[in-house]
Amino acid sequence: MVTTDTTITPIAPIDLASQYLRLKNDIDGRIAAVLSHGRFILGPEVESFEREIAEFCGARHAVGVSSGRDALVIALWAHGIGAGDAVFVPSFTFAATAGAVVSAGASPVFVDVDPDGFLMAPDDLVRAIERTAEAGRLRPKAVMPVDLFGIPADYPAIGPIAEAHGLAVIADAAQSVGGSLGGRAVGALAPITATSFFPTKPLGAYGDGGCLLTDDDSMASLFRSIRVHGQEGDERQQRKGMTGRLDTMQAAILQAKLAVFPDELDARERVARAYDAGFGDIVTAPHRPDGTRSAWAQYTIKSDRRDAIAAALAAAGVTARVYYRYGAHLHEGFREYSDGPGSLPVTEGLAHRVLSLPMHPYLTDAEIDRVIAIVRQAAG
Ligand SMILES: Cc1ncc(COP(=O)(O)O)c(C=O)c1O
């Protein structure tokens, strides 16, 4: 619903303009520096940003790439995964997770999520692996858990399951850089972590971008080769590759944003806690398993009155969004990989109950209070 009351000040889901005002001098200076030196592809800022983000995430290597989806495809190719291989993914996520598997030439196998949270359910992963192995049509090769809305997946449970079945673990951390689990940062929780710097992510560029994080030296070299057409050493193509680089301008912008990122993460946490306290048990606040810190890409509530709450927010000029209205197993483009409606009941149930509220570091107390008041009234 579009509000017609011009006296209402809208509340947007994110606020990149306030962030730019804060960082303008730094960002403008860094962009000017790139324009002056002119090394737009794999310039010095890419390497220095890679060092900084690797250190921030507690990984030995960071390899800047063209997007979060490309990061996942590069990781799959580096493992030699392609036609005839099964990659286990949650369905309750953005389409790019399963989409990357299809882009790599492999087949996504959809797994349900935990009823309390939004994360891949380890017991359903086991069921999916066993069913795939029994059917014998696809070779189980990898699992790609998703740190949905910024909350790290259950790597302590998923890691041993993957190991027992000989599967690679590739974390889809597109939404979660800045989060942590058991004191370890996202980027150090899985052997390979892929993230996105899409502008609306907690750490976002001013265009597309992504990165791969790993401690594995040989994987990092493969990633570097695949992102430049599979070249290595000289101009010959040594393997399958793509145009998959993070560009210099985006790296320079990300350096400015990374400098204030810890402070912004604290601000997101403050918003989340204010929402938690304001809602009490009138709606279900996002579940954070013990020991997790979310990067708060989204603050997603659950309620049977979701549609009424969304309508009330919209009428008051507050933009709230439904992520995700359909599990990926119900997207037309994934039909051939899906067992159809009814096959993933938790995912299908969540799709009717979730609502993501405005969440960014520059929300004022007054704005937070307004959101809380509207939600409380509509949910009560
Ligand atoms: C969970 C998840 N995976 C993958 C991606 C893909 O990232 P990108 O848009 O940078 O390709 C996104 C981003 O939108 C995402 O949210």
mmCIF file of C-alpha atoms and ligand atoms in Angstrom:
data_model
loop_
_atom_site.group_PDB
_atom_site.id
_atom_site.type_symbol
_atom_site.label_atom_id
_atom_site.label_comp_id
_atom_site.label_asym_id
_atom_site.label_seq_id
_atom_site.Cartn_x
_atom_site.Cartn_y
_atom_site.Cartn_z
ATOM 1 C CA MET A 1 0.000 0.000 0.000
ATOM 2 C CA VAL A 2 1.375 3.463 -0.844
ATOM 3 C CA THR A 3 0.839 6.061 1.814
ATOM 4 C CA THR A 4 -0.910 9.232 0.681
ATOM 5 C CA ASP A 5 -0.393 11.161 3.923
ATOM 6 C CA THR A 6 2.376 13.652 3.131
ATOM 7 C CA THR A 7 2.937 14.447 6.827
ATOM 8 C CA ILE A 8 4.353 10.951 7.407
ATOM 9 C CA THR A 9 8.119 10.610 7.374
ATOM 10 C CA PRO A 10 8.923 7.325 5.680
ATOM 11 C CA ILE A 11 11.235 4.777 7.272
ATOM 12 C CA ALA A 12 13.304 2.901 4.700
ATOM 13 C CA PRO A 13 14.641 -0.635 5.144
ATOM 14 C CA ILE A 14 18.230 0.602 4.786
ATOM 15 C CA ASP A 15 19.845 4.031 4.616
ATOM 16 C CA LEU A 16 22.883 4.258 2.370
ATOM 17 C CA ALA A 17 22.576 8.048 2.135
ATOM 18 C CA SER A 18 23.329 8.579 5.849
ATOM 19 C CA GLN A 19 26.275 6.222 5.575
ATOM 20 C CA TYR A 20 27.618 8.149 2.571
ATOM 21 C CA LEU A 21 27.286 11.462 4.421
ATOM 22 C CA ARG A 22 29.379 10.008 7.226
ATOM 23 C CA LEU A 23 32.059 8.604 4.894
ATOM 24 C CA LYS A 24 31.911 11.126 2.049
ATOM 25 C CA ASN A 25 35.409 12.575 2.381
ATOM 26 C CA ASP A 26 37.057 9.191 2.680
ATOM 27 C CA ILE A 27 35.053 7.556 -0.114
ATOM 28 C CA ASP A 28 35.425 10.498 -2.499
ATOM 29 C CA GLY A 29 39.189 10.603 -1.864
ATOM 30 C CA ARG A 30 39.578 6.884 -2.510
ATOM 31 C CA ILE A 31 37.550 7.047 -5.724
ATOM 32 C CA ALA A 32 39.657 10.005 -6.904
ATOM 33 C CA ALA A 33 42.825 8.006 -6.167
ATOM 34 C CA VAL A 34 41.605 5.133 -8.362
ATOM 35 C CA LEU A 35 40.692 7.548 -11.154
ATOM 36 C CA SER A 36 44.214 8.991 -10.945
ATOM 37 C CA HIS A 37 46.168 5.747 -11.002
ATOM 38 C CA GLY A 38 43.836 4.144 -13.535
ATOM 39 C CA ARG A 39 44.409 0.504 -12.600
ATOM 40 C CA PHE A 40 40.720 -0.337 -12.724
ATOM 41 C CA ILE A 41 41.151 -4.104 -12.904
ATOM 42 C CA LEU A 42 42.963 -5.815 -10.008
ATOM 43 C CA GLY A 43 44.511 -2.532 -8.921
ATOM 44 C CA PRO A 44 46.349 -2.087 -5.615
ATOM 45 C CA GLU A 45 43.128 -1.484 -3.647
ATOM 46 C CA VAL A 46 41.927 -5.011 -4.429
ATOM 47 C CA GLU A 47 44.989 -6.544 -2.811
ATOM 48 C CA SER A 48 44.943 -4.247 0.212
ATOM 49 C CA PHE A 49 41.214 -4.775 0.723
ATOM 50 C CA GLU A 50 41.730 -8.552 0.475
ATOM 51 C CA ARG A 51 44.333 -8.339 3.259
ATOM 52 C CA GLU A 52 42.023 -6.241 5.439
ATOM 53 C CA ILE A 53 38.887 -8.379 5.002
ATOM 54 C CA ALA A 54 40.876 -11.599 5.516
ATOM 55 C CA GLU A 55 42.175 -10.256 8.804
ATOM 56 C CA PHE A 56 38.726 -9.031 9.836
ATOM 57 C CA CYS A 57 37.245 -12.486 9.156
ATOM 58 C CA GLY A 58 40.110 -14.494 10.650
ATOM 59 C CA ALA A 59 40.948 -16.260 7.366
ATOM 60 C CA ARG A 60 44.405 -16.679 5.774
ATOM 61 C CA HIS A 61 43.192 -15.681 2.324
ATOM 62 C CA ALA A 62 40.529 -13.453 0.836
ATOM 63 C CA VAL A 63 39.982 -13.422 -2.917
ATOM 64 C CA GLY A 64 37.857 -10.551 -4.219
ATOM 65 C CA VAL A 65 35.364 -11.596 -6.882
ATOM 66 C CA SER A 66 32.601 -10.130 -9.014
ATOM 67 C CA SER A 67 29.545 -11.076 -6.893
ATOM 68 C CA GLY A 68 28.293 -13.385 -4.175
ATOM 69 C CA ARG A 69 26.798 -15.744 -6.728
ATOM 70 C CA ASP A 70 30.061 -15.869 -8.699
ATOM 71 C CA ALA A 71 31.914 -16.564 -5.444
ATOM 72 C CA LEU A 72 29.755 -19.678 -4.977
ATOM 73 C CA VAL A 73 30.228 -20.799 -8.597
ATOM 74 C CA ILE A 74 34.008 -20.308 -8.364
ATOM 75 C CA ALA A 75 34.101 -22.336 -5.134
ATOM 76 C CA LEU A 76 32.114 -25.155 -6.758
ATOM 77 C CA TRP A 77 34.347 -25.197 -9.858
ATOM 78 C CA ALA A 78 37.457 -25.174 -7.674
ATOM 79 C CA HIS A 79 36.151 -28.417 -6.149
ATOM 80 C CA GLY A 80 35.587 -29.872 -9.615
ATOM 81 C CA ILE A 81 31.833 -29.971 -9.010
ATOM 82 C CA GLY A 82 29.608 -30.039 -12.103
ATOM 83 C CA ALA A 83 27.217 -32.224 -14.084
ATOM 84 C CA GLY A 84 25.855 -35.223 -12.182
ATOM 85 C CA ASP A 85 26.861 -33.829 -8.778
ATOM 86 C CA ALA A 86 24.454 -33.032 -5.944
ATOM 87 C CA VAL A 87 24.922 -29.949 -3.785
ATOM 88 C CA PHE A 88 22.718 -29.675 -0.684
ATOM 89 C CA VAL A 89 21.225 -26.220 -0.157
ATOM 90 C CA PRO A 90 18.450 -24.772 1.972
ATOM 91 C CA SER A 91 15.346 -23.756 0.070
ATOM 92 C CA PHE A 92 14.547 -20.878 2.428
ATOM 93 C CA THR A 93 17.075 -18.407 0.986
ATOM 94 C CA PHE A 94 17.658 -16.070 -1.924
ATOM 95 C CA ALA A 95 17.502 -17.745 -5.342
ATOM 96 C CA ALA A 96 21.242 -17.255 -5.925
ATOM 97 C CA THR A 97 22.175 -20.100 -3.568
ATOM 98 C CA ALA A 98 20.581 -22.848 -5.653
ATOM 99 C CA GLY A 99 21.129 -20.721 -8.769
ATOM 100 C CA ALA A 100 24.897 -20.848 -8.306
ATOM 101 C CA VAL A 101 24.736 -24.643 -8.163
ATOM 102 C CA VAL A 102 22.835 -24.681 -11.459
ATOM 103 C CA SER A 103 25.302 -22.151 -12.968
ATOM 104 C CA ALA A 104 28.133 -24.498 -11.996
ATOM 105 C CA GLY A 105 26.380 -27.292 -13.924
ATOM 106 C CA ALA A 106 25.471 -29.317 -10.813
ATOM 107 C CA SER A 107 22.076 -30.116 -9.236
ATOM 108 C CA PRO A 108 20.753 -28.463 -6.089
ATOM 109 C CA VAL A 109 19.095 -30.787 -3.576
ATOM 110 C CA PHE A 110 16.795 -28.811 -1.287
ATOM 111 C CA VAL A 111 16.943 -29.194 2.487
ATOM 112 C CA ASP A 112 14.463 -27.857 5.024
ATOM 113 C CA VAL A 113 15.274 -25.370 7.784
ATOM 114 C CA ASP A 114 15.086 -25.454 11.540
ATOM 115 C CA PRO A 115 11.594 -24.543 12.838
ATOM 116 C CA ASP A 116 13.032 -22.160 15.484
ATOM 117 C CA GLY A 117 15.336 -20.251 13.223
ATOM 118 C CA PHE A 118 15.862 -19.856 9.528
ATOM 119 C CA LEU A 119 18.874 -22.119 9.105
ATOM 120 C CA MET A 120 19.527 -25.471 7.410
ATOM 121 C CA ALA A 121 18.274 -28.300 9.678
ATOM 122 C CA PRO A 122 21.105 -30.814 10.243
ATOM 123 C CA ASP A 123 18.691 -33.770 10.577
ATOM 124 C CA ASP A 124 17.004 -32.898 7.290
ATOM 125 C CA LEU A 125 20.450 -32.619 5.674
ATOM 126 C CA VAL A 126 21.182 -36.209 6.728
ATOM 127 C CA ARG A 127 17.823 -37.313 5.310
ATOM 128 C CA ALA A 128 18.528 -35.545 2.002
ATOM 129 C CA ILE A 129 22.030 -37.023 1.694
ATOM 130 C CA GLU A 130 20.752 -40.537 2.383
ATOM 131 C CA ARG A 131 17.859 -40.222 -0.059
ATOM 132 C CA THR A 132 20.155 -38.871 -2.783
ATOM 133 C CA ALA A 133 22.703 -41.631 -2.249
ATOM 134 C CA GLU A 134 19.957 -44.285 -2.294
ATOM 135 C CA ALA A 135 18.401 -42.918 -5.497
ATOM 136 C CA GLY A 136 21.833 -43.227 -7.137
ATOM 137 C CA ARG A 137 21.171 -40.631 -9.848
ATOM 138 C CA LEU A 138 23.474 -37.908 -8.477
ATOM 139 C CA ARG A 139 26.814 -38.009 -6.638
ATOM 140 C CA PRO A 140 26.593 -36.138 -3.296
ATOM 141 C CA LYS A 141 29.511 -33.672 -3.399
ATOM 142 C CA ALA A 142 28.974 -30.573 -1.273
ATOM 143 C CA VAL A 143 26.743 -28.788 1.201
ATOM 144 C CA MET A 144 26.157 -25.028 1.070
ATOM 145 C CA PRO A 145 24.628 -23.834 4.338
ATOM 146 C CA VAL A 146 23.314 -20.249 4.283
ATOM 147 C CA ASP A 147 23.826 -17.773 7.139
ATOM 148 C CA LEU A 148 20.370 -16.397 6.607
ATOM 149 C CA PHE A 149 19.645 -12.796 7.600
ATOM 150 C CA GLY A 150 23.155 -12.594 9.104
ATOM 151 C CA ILE A 151 22.915 -15.503 11.564
ATOM 152 C CA PRO A 152 25.671 -18.120 11.113
ATOM 153 C CA ALA A 153 24.447 -21.590 10.179
ATOM 154 C CA ASP A 154 24.964 -24.564 12.500
ATOM 155 C CA TYR A 155 28.501 -25.367 11.280
ATOM 156 C CA PRO A 156 29.384 -27.399 14.419
ATOM 157 C CA ALA A 157 26.599 -29.854 13.487
ATOM 158 C CA ILE A 158 26.906 -29.652 9.694
ATOM 159 C CA GLY A 159 30.717 -30.017 9.538
ATOM 160 C CA PRO A 160 30.819 -33.567 10.970
ATOM 161 C CA ILE A 161 27.838 -34.674 8.822
ATOM 162 C CA ALA A 162 29.658 -33.410 5.727
ATOM 163 C CA GLU A 163 32.865 -35.117 6.771
ATOM 164 C CA ALA A 164 31.112 -38.434 7.395
ATOM 165 C CA HIS A 165 29.665 -38.328 3.865
ATOM 166 C CA GLY A 166 32.737 -36.924 2.118
ATOM 167 C CA LEU A 167 31.100 -33.597 1.252
ATOM 168 C CA ALA A 168 32.807 -30.221 0.867
ATOM 169 C CA VAL A 169 31.340 -27.399 2.968
ATOM 170 C CA ILE A 170 30.959 -24.058 1.176
ATOM 171 C CA ALA A 171 29.350 -21.424 3.395
ATOM 172 C CA ASP A 172 26.962 -19.031 1.658
ATOM 173 C CA ALA A 173 27.752 -16.055 3.876
ATOM 174 C CA ALA A 174 26.360 -13.462 1.463
ATOM 175 C CA GLN A 175 24.362 -11.921 4.330
ATOM 176 C CA SER A 176 26.575 -12.574 7.332
ATOM 177 C CA VAL A 177 30.072 -11.096 7.180
ATOM 178 C CA GLY A 178 30.486 -9.432 10.559
ATOM 179 C CA GLY A 179 28.615 -12.211 12.390
ATOM 180 C CA SER A 180 30.268 -14.829 14.566
ATOM 181 C CA LEU A 181 29.689 -18.180 16.232
ATOM 182 C CA GLY A 182 31.426 -19.320 19.405
ATOM 183 C CA GLY A 183 33.769 -16.338 19.183
ATOM 184 C CA ARG A 184 34.908 -17.177 15.640
ATOM 185 C CA ALA A 185 34.071 -14.771 12.860
ATOM 186 C CA VAL A 186 32.123 -15.654 9.728
ATOM 187 C CA GLY A 187 34.917 -16.464 7.287
ATOM 188 C CA ALA A 188 36.590 -18.810 9.760
ATOM 189 C CA LEU A 189 33.621 -21.115 10.397
ATOM 190 C CA ALA A 190 33.827 -23.281 7.258
ATOM 191 C CA PRO A 191 36.686 -24.413 4.989
ATOM 192 C CA ILE A 192 35.383 -22.094 2.247
ATOM 193 C CA THR A 193 33.210 -19.029 2.788
ATOM 194 C CA ALA A 194 31.585 -17.036 -0.010
ATOM 195 C CA THR A 195 30.180 -13.580 0.567
ATOM 196 C CA SER A 196 28.512 -10.752 -1.331
ATOM 197 C CA PHE A 197 29.131 -7.010 -1.286
ATOM 198 C CA PHE A 198 25.818 -6.212 -2.997
ATOM 199 C CA PRO A 199 25.033 -2.608 -1.927
ATOM 200 C CA THR A 200 22.329 -3.592 0.586
ATOM 201 C CA LYS A 201 24.449 -6.180 2.419
ATOM 202 C CA PRO A 202 25.802 -5.230 5.871
ATOM 203 C CA LEU A 203 29.170 -4.599 4.175
ATOM 204 C CA GLY A 204 28.119 -3.380 0.758
ATOM 205 C CA ALA A 205 29.892 -1.801 -2.209
ATOM 206 C CA TYR A 206 28.445 0.677 -4.722
ATOM 207 C CA GLY A 207 27.902 -2.047 -7.288
ATOM 208 C CA ASP A 208 28.373 -5.782 -7.497
ATOM 209 C CA GLY A 209 31.162 -7.543 -5.636
ATOM 210 C CA GLY A 210 31.958 -10.520 -3.484
ATOM 211 C CA CYS A 211 34.766 -12.477 -1.956
ATOM 212 C CA LEU A 212 35.971 -15.955 -1.040
ATOM 213 C CA LEU A 213 37.627 -16.638 2.299
ATOM 214 C CA THR A 214 39.717 -19.690 3.146
ATOM 215 C CA ASP A 215 42.767 -20.908 5.038
ATOM 216 C CA ASP A 216 43.566 -23.336 2.220
ATOM 217 C CA ASP A 217 46.503 -22.075 0.098
ATOM 218 C CA SER A 218 45.768 -24.243 -2.918
ATOM 219 C CA MET A 219 42.046 -23.347 -2.938
ATOM 220 C CA ALA A 220 42.949 -19.647 -2.794
ATOM 221 C CA SER A 221 45.249 -20.073 -5.846
ATOM 222 C CA LEU A 222 42.468 -21.861 -7.717
ATOM 223 C CA PHE A 223 40.021 -19.057 -6.906
ATOM 224 C CA ARG A 224 42.542 -16.481 -8.208
ATOM 225 C CA SER A 225 42.942 -18.441 -11.411
ATOM 226 C CA ILE A 226 39.232 -19.077 -12.017
ATOM 227 C CA ARG A 227 38.355 -15.386 -11.530
ATOM 228 C CA VAL A 228 40.649 -14.467 -14.453
ATOM 229 C CA HIS A 229 39.404 -16.874 -17.128
ATOM 230 C CA GLY A 230 41.189 -19.856 -15.608
ATOM 231 C CA GLN A 231 44.560 -18.327 -16.385
ATOM 232 C CA GLU A 232 47.590 -18.957 -14.244
ATOM 233 C CA GLY A 233 51.154 -17.808 -14.750
ATOM 234 C CA ASP A 234 50.818 -16.735 -18.375
ATOM 235 C CA GLU A 235 47.877 -15.946 -20.638
ATOM 236 C CA ARG A 236 46.992 -19.588 -21.292
ATOM 237 C CA GLN A 237 43.706 -20.879 -19.911
ATOM 238 C CA GLN A 238 44.620 -23.671 -17.507
ATOM 239 C CA ARG A 239 41.127 -24.512 -16.401
ATOM 240 C CA LYS A 240 37.502 -23.463 -16.676
ATOM 241 C CA GLY A 241 37.247 -19.798 -15.678
ATOM 242 C CA MET A 242 35.174 -16.643 -15.833
ATOM 243 C CA THR A 243 35.364 -12.844 -15.710
ATOM 244 C CA GLY A 244 35.078 -12.979 -11.953
ATOM 245 C CA ARG A 245 37.143 -10.170 -10.426
ATOM 246 C CA LEU A 246 36.227 -7.601 -7.784
ATOM 247 C CA ASP A 247 36.911 -4.281 -9.470
ATOM 248 C CA THR A 248 39.313 -1.728 -8.052
ATOM 249 C CA MET A 249 36.735 1.008 -7.520
ATOM 250 C CA GLN A 250 34.524 -1.271 -5.428
ATOM 251 C CA ALA A 251 37.529 -2.446 -3.395
ATOM 252 C CA ALA A 252 38.451 1.172 -2.646
ATOM 253 C CA ILE A 253 34.881 1.928 -1.501
ATOM 254 C CA LEU A 254 34.802 -1.227 0.610
ATOM 255 C CA GLN A 255 38.023 -0.151 2.372
ATOM 256 C CA ALA A 256 36.319 3.033 3.525
ATOM 257 C CA LYS A 257 33.271 1.093 4.668
ATOM 258 C CA LEU A 258 35.257 -1.633 6.437
ATOM 259 C CA ALA A 259 36.905 1.031 8.606
ATOM 260 C CA VAL A 260 33.542 1.853 10.249
ATOM 261 C CA PHE A 261 32.015 -1.627 9.933
ATOM 262 C CA PRO A 262 32.641 -2.729 13.574
ATOM 263 C CA ASP A 263 30.886 0.405 14.769
ATOM 264 C CA GLU A 264 28.006 -0.193 12.346
ATOM 265 C CA LEU A 265 27.666 -3.786 13.549
ATOM 266 C CA ASP A 266 27.342 -2.526 17.127
ATOM 267 C CA ALA A 267 24.677 -0.093 15.949
ATOM 268 C CA ARG A 268 22.757 -2.912 14.222
ATOM 269 C CA GLU A 269 22.944 -4.953 17.434
ATOM 270 C CA ARG A 270 21.548 -1.985 19.352
ATOM 271 C CA VAL A 271 18.583 -1.798 16.941
ATOM 272 C CA ALA A 272 17.978 -5.542 17.270
ATOM 273 C CA ARG A 273 17.968 -5.381 21.056
ATOM 274 C CA ALA A 274 15.614 -2.433 21.053
ATOM 275 C CA TYR A 275 13.240 -4.350 18.765
ATOM 276 C CA ASP A 276 13.510 -7.460 20.974
ATOM 277 C CA ALA A 277 12.667 -5.476 24.084
ATOM 278 C CA GLY A 278 9.876 -3.542 22.392
ATOM 279 C CA PHE A 279 8.103 -6.588 20.966
ATOM 280 C CA GLY A 280 8.236 -8.842 24.025
ATOM 281 C CA ASP A 281 6.323 -11.941 22.983
ATOM 282 C CA ILE A 282 3.760 -10.199 20.784
ATOM 283 C CA VAL A 283 5.652 -11.461 17.718
ATOM 284 C CA THR A 284 8.476 -14.024 17.514
ATOM 285 C CA ALA A 285 11.836 -12.257 17.452
ATOM 286 C CA PRO A 286 14.646 -13.766 15.355
ATOM 287 C CA HIS A 287 16.120 -16.781 17.103
ATOM 288 C CA ARG A 288 19.850 -16.589 17.740
ATOM 289 C CA PRO A 289 21.330 -19.932 18.727
ATOM 290 C CA ASP A 290 23.651 -19.751 21.781
ATOM 291 C CA GLY A 291 27.003 -18.180 21.010
ATOM 292 C CA THR A 292 25.959 -16.538 17.747
ATOM 293 C CA ARG A 293 26.246 -12.909 16.859
ATOM 294 C CA SER A 294 24.232 -11.855 13.848
ATOM 295 C CA ALA A 295 25.454 -9.346 11.274
ATOM 296 C CA TRP A 296 21.787 -8.256 11.135
ATOM 297 C CA ALA A 297 21.383 -8.131 7.384
ATOM 298 C CA GLN A 298 17.716 -8.441 8.290
ATOM 299 C CA TYR A 299 15.702 -8.388 11.514
ATOM 300 C CA THR A 300 12.976 -10.872 10.632
ATOM 301 C CA ILE A 301 9.998 -11.465 12.889
ATOM 302 C CA LYS A 302 7.466 -14.293 12.688
ATOM 303 C CA SER A 303 3.754 -13.777 13.227
ATOM 304 C CA ASP A 304 0.471 -15.336 12.158
ATOM 305 C CA ARG A 305 -0.676 -11.742 11.665
ATOM 306 C CA ARG A 306 2.181 -10.980 9.258
ATOM 307 C CA ASP A 307 -0.020 -9.542 6.503
ATOM 308 C CA ALA A 308 -1.883 -7.230 8.902
ATOM 309 C CA ILE A 309 1.407 -6.010 10.368
ATOM 310 C CA ALA A 310 2.881 -5.437 6.899
ATOM 311 C CA ALA A 311 -0.219 -3.480 5.840
ATOM 312 C CA ALA A 312 -0.127 -1.317 8.984
ATOM 313 C CA LEU A 313 3.568 -0.549 8.458
ATOM 314 C CA ALA A 314 3.010 0.310 4.806
ATOM 315 C CA ALA A 315 0.116 2.629 5.692
ATOM 316 C CA ALA A 316 2.452 4.437 8.083
ATOM 317 C CA GLY A 317 5.205 4.828 5.484
ATOM 318 C CA VAL A 318 7.442 2.109 6.933
ATOM 319 C CA THR A 319 8.921 -0.285 4.383
ATOM 320 C CA ALA A 320 8.978 -3.900 5.603
ATOM 321 C CA ARG A 321 9.668 -6.786 3.237
ATOM 322 C CA VAL A 322 8.851 -10.466 3.043
ATOM 323 C CA TYR A 323 12.001 -12.545 2.670
ATOM 324 C CA TYR A 324 11.150 -15.112 1.366
ATOM 325 C CA ARG A 325 7.628 -15.505 0.071
ATOM 326 C CA TYR A 326 8.468 -18.783 -1.694
ATOM 327 C CA GLY A 327 11.061 -21.416 -0.901
ATOM 328 C CA ALA A 328 13.433 -21.873 -3.849
ATOM 329 C CA HIS A 329 12.003 -25.379 -4.343
ATOM 330 C CA LEU A 330 8.773 -23.661 -5.446
ATOM 331 C CA HIS A 331 10.445 -21.362 -8.017
ATOM 332 C CA GLU A 332 9.632 -22.257 -11.602
ATOM 333 C CA GLY A 333 13.315 -22.138 -12.530
ATOM 334 C CA PHE A 334 14.174 -24.904 -10.033
ATOM 335 C CA ARG A 335 11.213 -27.151 -10.802
ATOM 336 C CA GLU A 336 13.335 -29.977 -12.194
ATOM 337 C CA TYR A 337 15.288 -30.168 -8.895
ATOM 338 C CA SER A 338 12.257 -30.017 -6.611
ATOM 339 C CA ASP A 339 9.805 -32.465 -5.072
ATOM 340 C CA GLY A 340 7.183 -29.705 -5.272
ATOM 341 C CA PRO A 341 4.696 -28.248 -2.770
ATOM 342 C CA GLY A 342 4.541 -30.039 0.566
ATOM 343 C CA SER A 343 8.081 -31.395 0.319
ATOM 344 C CA LEU A 344 9.654 -28.852 2.712
ATOM 345 C CA PRO A 345 6.953 -28.074 5.304
ATOM 346 C CA VAL A 346 8.989 -25.797 7.601
ATOM 347 C CA THR A 347 10.117 -23.595 4.705
ATOM 348 C CA GLU A 348 6.597 -23.448 3.296
ATOM 349 C CA GLY A 349 5.161 -22.519 6.714
ATOM 350 C CA LEU A 350 7.721 -19.762 7.320
ATOM 351 C CA ALA A 351 6.939 -18.148 3.992
ATOM 352 C CA HIS A 352 3.503 -17.155 5.388
ATOM 353 C CA ARG A 353 4.774 -15.797 8.693
ATOM 354 C CA VAL A 354 8.033 -13.878 8.144
ATOM 355 C CA LEU A 355 8.468 -10.130 7.880
ATOM 356 C CA SER A 356 11.772 -8.234 7.732
ATOM 357 C CA LEU A 357 11.667 -4.840 9.448
ATOM 358 C CA PRO A 358 13.821 -1.782 8.732
ATOM 359 C CA MET A 359 17.353 -2.616 9.913
ATOM 360 C CA HIS A 360 20.390 -0.407 9.501
ATOM 361 C CA PRO A 361 22.935 1.343 11.702
ATOM 362 C CA TYR A 362 21.454 4.815 11.253
ATOM 363 C CA LEU A 363 17.936 4.166 12.603
ATOM 364 C CA THR A 364 17.089 6.691 15.317
ATOM 365 C CA ASP A 365 15.483 5.779 18.639
ATOM 366 C CA ALA A 366 12.339 7.614 17.511
ATOM 367 C CA GLU A 367 12.172 5.564 14.302
ATOM 368 C CA ILE A 368 12.691 2.310 16.190
ATOM 369 C CA ASP A 369 9.951 3.280 18.649
ATOM 370 C CA ARG A 370 7.585 4.091 15.777
ATOM 371 C CA VAL A 371 8.154 0.703 14.156
ATOM 372 C CA ILE A 372 7.617 -1.039 17.497
ATOM 373 C CA ALA A 373 4.400 0.848 18.205
ATOM 374 C CA ILE A 374 2.910 0.040 14.782
ATOM 375 C CA VAL A 375 3.859 -3.634 14.991
ATOM 376 C CA ARG A 376 2.476 -3.947 18.509
ATOM 377 C CA GLN A 377 -0.811 -2.371 17.563
ATOM 378 C CA ALA A 378 -1.245 -4.493 14.430
ATOM 379 C CA ALA A 379 -0.156 -7.732 16.102
ATOM 380 C CA GLY A 380 -2.131 -7.293 19.327
HETATM 381 C C1 LIG B 1 21.929 -15.886 0.557
HETATM 382 C C2 LIG B 1 22.480 -15.238 -0.678
HETATM 383 N N1 LIG B 1 23.276 -15.948 -1.481
HETATM 384 C C3 LIG B 1 23.815 -15.407 -2.586
HETATM 385 C C4 LIG B 1 23.566 -14.098 -2.933
HETATM 386 C C5 LIG B 1 24.135 -13.565 -4.213
HETATM 387 O O1 LIG B 1 24.920 -12.436 -4.053
HETATM 388 P P1 LIG B 1 25.093 -11.438 -5.290
HETATM 389 O O2 LIG B 1 23.840 -10.670 -5.423
HETATM 390 O O3 LIG B 1 26.268 -10.594 -4.868
HETATM 391 O O4 LIG B 1 25.413 -12.288 -6.469
HETATM 392 C C6 LIG B 1 22.749 -13.316 -2.116
HETATM 393 C C7 LIG B 1 22.494 -11.903 -2.425
HETATM 394 O O5 LIG B 1 21.735 -11.244 -2.806
HETATM 395 C C8 LIG B 1 22.174 -13.904 -0.955
HETATM 396 O O6 LIG B 1 21.379 -13.196 -0.151
#
